[in-house]
Short mmCIF file of C-alpha atoms in Angstrom, two decimals:
data_model
loop_
_atom_site.label_atom_id
_atom_site.label_comp_id
_atom_site.label_asym_id
_atom_site.label_seq_id
_atom_site.Cartn_x
_atom_site.Cartn_y
_atom_site.Cartn_z
CA MET A 15 0.30 0.09 0.05
CA ALA A 16 1.14 3.32 -1.07
CA GLY A 17 2.81 5.50 2.04
CA GLU A 18 2.78 2.03 4.11
CA PRO A 19 6.65 1.71 5.55
CA ILE A 20 8.30 -0.99 3.77
CA LYS A 21 8.94 -4.68 5.64
CA PRO A 22 12.35 -6.40 5.45
CA ARG A 23 12.54 -8.43 2.33
CA GLY A 24 14.63 -10.93 3.87
CA ASP A 25 15.01 -12.11 7.43
CA ASP A 26 17.46 -9.84 8.25
CA ALA A 27 17.13 -6.85 5.64
CA VAL A 28 16.65 -3.44 6.76
CA SER A 29 14.66 -1.64 3.35
CA THR A 30 16.77 1.16 2.30
CA GLN A 31 14.32 2.38 -0.30
CA ALA A 32 12.50 5.81 -0.13
CA GLY A 33 8.85 3.97 0.10
CA GLY A 34 10.29 2.73 3.74
CA ALA A 35 9.97 6.11 5.12
CA VAL A 36 7.49 6.42 7.93
CA PRO A 37 4.73 8.83 6.44
CA GLN A 38 3.80 12.05 8.48
CA ALA A 39 0.11 12.06 9.47
CA GLY A 40 -1.85 15.15 8.99
CA THR A 41 -4.21 16.50 11.62
CA SER A 42 -7.19 13.98 12.09
CA SER A 43 -10.70 15.07 12.47
CA ALA A 44 -12.67 14.09 15.14
CA GLU A 45 -14.56 11.67 12.85
CA ASP A 46 -11.09 10.01 12.04
CA ILE A 47 -10.41 9.83 15.84
CA ALA A 48 -13.81 8.20 16.38
CA ALA A 49 -13.37 5.77 13.61
CA PHE A 50 -9.67 4.69 14.48
CA VAL A 51 -10.46 4.20 18.31
CA ALA A 52 -13.55 2.29 17.63
CA ARG A 53 -11.69 0.03 15.37
CA ALA A 54 -8.85 -0.07 18.04
CA ARG A 55 -11.11 -1.21 20.41
CA ALA A 56 -12.56 -4.06 18.70
CA LEU A 57 -9.20 -5.42 17.90
CA SER A 58 -8.59 -5.80 21.78
CA PRO A 59 -5.05 -6.17 22.09
CA HIS A 60 -5.29 -6.46 25.94
CA ALA A 61 -7.24 -8.97 25.55
CA PRO A 62 -6.29 -12.29 27.50
CA GLY A 63 -4.30 -14.41 25.58
CA ALA A 64 -3.59 -11.62 23.07
CA LYS A 65 0.04 -11.55 22.30
CA GLY A 66 2.03 -8.63 23.12
CA ARG A 67 2.99 -5.95 20.83
CA LEU A 68 5.72 -3.60 21.20
CA ILE A 69 7.05 -0.34 19.21
CA PHE A 70 10.62 0.00 20.11
CA ALA A 71 11.65 3.53 18.95
CA LEU A 72 15.10 5.23 18.91
CA ASP A 73 16.50 8.37 17.90
CA ALA A 74 19.26 7.42 15.66
CA THR A 75 20.89 11.10 14.81
CA MET A 76 24.85 11.00 15.00
CA SER A 77 25.12 11.47 18.41
CA ARG A 78 23.40 8.39 19.40
CA GLN A 79 25.64 6.00 18.01
CA PRO A 80 27.10 4.88 21.53
CA THR A 81 23.30 4.61 22.87
CA TRP A 82 22.31 2.55 19.84
CA ASP A 83 24.97 0.30 20.30
CA MET A 84 24.05 -0.43 24.21
CA ALA A 85 20.48 -0.65 23.10
CA CYS A 86 21.10 -3.20 20.52
CA ALA A 87 23.33 -5.39 23.55
CA LEU A 88 20.11 -4.99 25.90
CA GLN A 89 17.29 -5.74 23.14
CA ALA A 90 17.58 -9.47 24.16
CA ASP A 91 16.50 -8.58 27.72
CA MET A 92 13.15 -7.13 26.42
CA PHE A 93 12.18 -10.56 25.45
CA ARG A 94 13.89 -13.14 27.98
CA GLU A 95 11.71 -10.75 30.15
CA THR A 96 8.85 -12.02 28.70
CA ALA A 97 9.21 -15.53 28.45
CA ALA A 98 7.32 -16.41 31.29
CA LEU A 99 4.44 -13.90 30.54
CA GLY A 100 4.02 -15.38 26.93
CA SER A 101 5.01 -14.28 23.06
CA LEU A 102 6.42 -10.78 22.27
CA ASP A 103 6.49 -9.20 19.26
CA ILE A 104 8.72 -6.06 18.84
CA ARG A 105 8.98 -3.15 15.65
CA LEU A 106 11.63 -1.15 15.58
CA VAL A 107 10.88 2.28 14.41
CA TYR A 108 14.17 4.62 13.73
CA TYR A 109 15.11 7.95 12.40
CA ARG A 110 18.12 9.93 11.38
CA GLY A 111 19.63 11.98 8.59
CA PHE A 112 17.81 14.00 6.51
CA ASN A 113 14.09 13.15 6.64
CA GLU A 114 14.80 9.67 7.08
CA CYS A 115 12.32 7.66 9.23
CA ARG A 116 12.09 3.60 8.82
CA ALA A 117 10.50 0.89 10.54
CA THR A 118 11.02 -3.02 10.63
CA GLY A 119 8.42 -5.78 10.18
CA TRP A 120 6.99 -7.05 13.76
CA ILE A 121 10.17 -9.31 15.23
CA SER A 122 9.35 -12.53 17.91
CA ASP A 123 13.01 -13.25 18.06
CA SER A 124 15.90 -11.63 19.77
CA ALA A 125 18.67 -12.68 17.67
CA ARG A 126 16.97 -11.39 14.20
CA LEU A 127 16.17 -8.08 16.05
CA ALA A 128 19.83 -7.72 16.61
CA ALA A 129 21.02 -8.76 13.53
CA LEU A 130 18.64 -6.12 11.99
CA MET A 131 20.20 -3.61 14.40
CA SER A 132 23.49 -4.14 14.11
CA LYS A 133 23.08 -3.40 10.35
CA ILE A 134 21.99 0.59 10.86
CA ASP A 135 24.31 3.28 11.57
CA CYS A 136 23.61 6.41 13.28
CA ARG A 137 23.80 9.68 10.78
CA GLY A 138 23.15 13.45 11.36
CA GLY A 139 19.83 14.99 11.52
CA ASP A 140 16.87 16.55 13.26
CA THR A 141 14.86 14.69 15.68
CA GLN A 142 11.37 13.28 13.77
CA ILE A 143 9.64 12.60 16.80
CA GLY A 144 6.19 13.02 15.48
CA LYS A 145 6.60 10.31 12.52
CA VAL A 146 7.23 7.70 15.58
CA LEU A 147 3.88 8.93 17.46
CA SER A 148 2.23 8.88 13.73
CA GLU A 149 3.44 5.30 13.05
CA ALA A 150 2.52 4.38 16.52
CA ARG A 151 -1.06 5.33 16.00
CA ARG A 152 -1.55 4.19 12.89
CA GLU A 153 0.13 0.25 13.60
CA ALA A 154 -2.31 0.77 16.89
CA VAL A 155 -5.22 0.77 14.50
CA ALA A 156 -3.85 -1.79 12.41
CA SER A 157 -2.85 -4.26 14.14
CA GLY A 158 -3.03 -3.52 17.91
CA VAL A 159 0.07 -2.13 19.75
CA ARG A 160 0.17 -2.42 23.60
CA ALA A 161 3.18 -0.11 24.60
CA VAL A 162 5.57 2.13 22.79
CA VAL A 163 9.69 2.73 23.95
CA PHE A 164 11.12 5.89 23.22
CA VAL A 165 14.75 6.53 23.57
CA GLY A 166 16.36 9.65 22.90
CA ASP A 167 18.27 12.44 24.00
CA ALA A 168 16.62 15.50 22.34
CA MET A 169 13.51 17.42 20.92
CA GLU A 170 13.82 19.59 17.90
CA GLU A 171 10.34 19.72 17.12
CA GLN A 172 6.75 21.61 17.78
CA VAL A 173 5.68 20.27 21.03
CA ASP A 174 1.91 21.41 20.71
CA GLU A 175 2.31 19.15 17.23
CA LEU A 176 3.53 15.80 19.40
CA CYS A 177 1.21 16.43 22.51
CA ALA A 178 -1.63 16.44 19.84
CA LYS A 179 -0.12 12.82 18.45
CA ALA A 180 0.28 11.50 21.80
CA GLY A 181 -3.40 12.66 22.95
CA GLU A 182 -4.45 10.21 19.88
CA LEU A 183 -2.28 7.26 21.14
CA GLY A 184 -3.71 8.08 24.70
CA MET A 185 -6.98 7.98 23.47
CA LEU A 186 -5.99 4.41 22.15
CA LYS A 187 -5.17 3.29 25.35
CA VAL A 188 -1.48 2.74 24.09
CA PRO A 189 1.15 4.14 26.76
CA VAL A 190 4.21 5.46 25.67
CA PHE A 191 7.40 4.72 28.12
CA VAL A 192 10.15 7.67 27.27
CA PHE A 193 13.43 7.03 28.53
CA GLN A 194 15.54 10.48 28.27
CA GLU A 195 19.38 10.24 27.90
CA GLY A 196 21.26 13.05 29.50
CA ASN A 197 19.80 16.19 30.78
CA ASP A 198 18.59 18.43 28.19
CA ALA A 199 15.33 20.65 29.84
CA VAL A 200 13.69 21.10 26.51
CA ALA A 201 13.43 17.41 25.76
CA GLU A 202 12.54 16.65 29.37
CA GLN A 203 9.34 19.04 28.91
CA ALA A 204 7.99 17.48 26.03
CA PHE A 205 8.99 14.08 26.68
CA ARG A 206 6.92 14.14 30.53
CA GLU A 207 4.16 15.95 28.53
CA ILE A 208 4.06 12.76 25.76
CA ALA A 209 4.21 10.56 28.85
CA ARG A 210 1.39 12.13 30.52
CA LEU A 211 -1.30 12.12 27.54
CA THR A 212 -0.51 8.50 26.59
CA GLY A 213 -0.72 7.36 30.29
CA GLY A 214 2.74 6.12 29.81
CA ALA A 215 5.90 7.34 32.25
CA TRP A 216 9.13 9.52 31.61
CA CYS A 217 12.34 8.25 33.07
CA ARG A 218 15.86 9.27 33.05
CA PHE A 219 18.83 7.37 32.61
CA ASP A 220 22.94 8.45 32.92
CA PRO A 221 24.93 8.48 29.78
CA GLY A 222 26.19 5.02 28.66
CA ALA A 223 24.34 3.89 31.80
CA ALA A 224 23.57 0.12 30.46
CA ALA A 225 22.36 -1.34 33.85
CA GLN A 226 19.69 1.75 33.96
CA LEU A 227 18.26 1.23 30.53
CA ARG A 228 18.19 -2.56 31.28
CA GLU A 229 15.86 -2.20 33.88
CA LEU A 230 13.55 0.19 32.13
CA LEU A 231 13.59 -2.02 28.82
CA ARG A 232 12.47 -5.05 30.91
CA ALA A 233 9.63 -2.92 32.51
CA ALA A 234 8.23 -1.75 29.08
CA ALA A 235 8.63 -5.63 27.62
CA ALA A 236 6.81 -6.80 30.84
CA TYR A 237 3.90 -4.71 30.64
CA ALA A 238 3.61 -5.44 26.59
CA ALA A 239 3.37 -8.70 27.34
CA GLY A 240 1.30 -9.19 30.48
CA GLY A 241 -0.25 -5.94 30.87
CA ARG A 242 -0.32 -3.74 34.29
CA GLU A 243 -0.61 -7.02 36.27
CA ALA A 244 2.63 -8.35 34.64
CA LEU A 245 4.32 -4.78 35.86
CA LEU A 246 2.95 -4.38 39.19
CA LYS A 247 4.37 -7.90 39.87
CA LEU A 248 8.14 -7.10 38.65
CA ALA A 249 7.95 -3.69 40.31
CA GLN A 250 8.09 -5.94 43.89
CA SER A 251 11.78 -6.49 42.61
CA ALA A 252 13.11 -4.25 39.94
CA SER A 253 13.59 -0.32 40.10
CA GLY A 254 12.98 0.40 36.97
CA ALA A 255 9.21 -1.23 36.83
CA ALA A 256 8.71 0.59 39.84
CA LYS A 257 9.77 3.83 38.35
CA LEU A 258 6.86 3.34 35.69
CA ILE A 259 4.23 2.08 37.53
CA GLY A 260 4.69 4.88 39.69
CA GLN A 261 3.54 7.18 37.11
CA MET A 262 1.20 5.36 35.22
CA LYS A 263 -2.71 6.30 35.39
#
């Protein structure tokens, strides 16, 4: 379908065609919003036995290479965390360079996700968080999404536009867990609001702090696979889960 993100052509190939870009969604009308909320509810992604689906979104601009490499090494922990809860599918979304934002297909094993991520290098460019939120909204309606994880350190867009997109995800009951690296105040303000509007959570981690990011990713994966109950259980022994559940509505 025109405008759809191109999924990998093989087991380990990430699309590099222009058509693989995640499209920028326009402003939705009240009728559009009502329609996609009704459709998303009909899909019931939170129903018992439903497969957990998590969008894993990363800023892949030039400054992010060390964190990209760290996330690549840690992503297997998300799958391991959900082993006792049920299956988990992850869709990787990333932006980099000039107006480039791409998405993989749904991936159900860590080796394949690691192989895909290892083929992607970071490139200089502005943030494209709006496209990430638009893709999450589209996929939530198309196939159901339980949660979105976004890892980044900057925000260079119109915050009101991001909040409008976040509000639509909130209506779909898709929480966004925003994990901020560093102390950028402008990014923090926007990230906190995105988390609030979606019923998600915002957490900061120190630059290069693999242990901190690992705990946060494990917690988000637990929620995606097992819902609030699974996150509450994990919060009894894991600080990352406790941080998330403490903010969620």
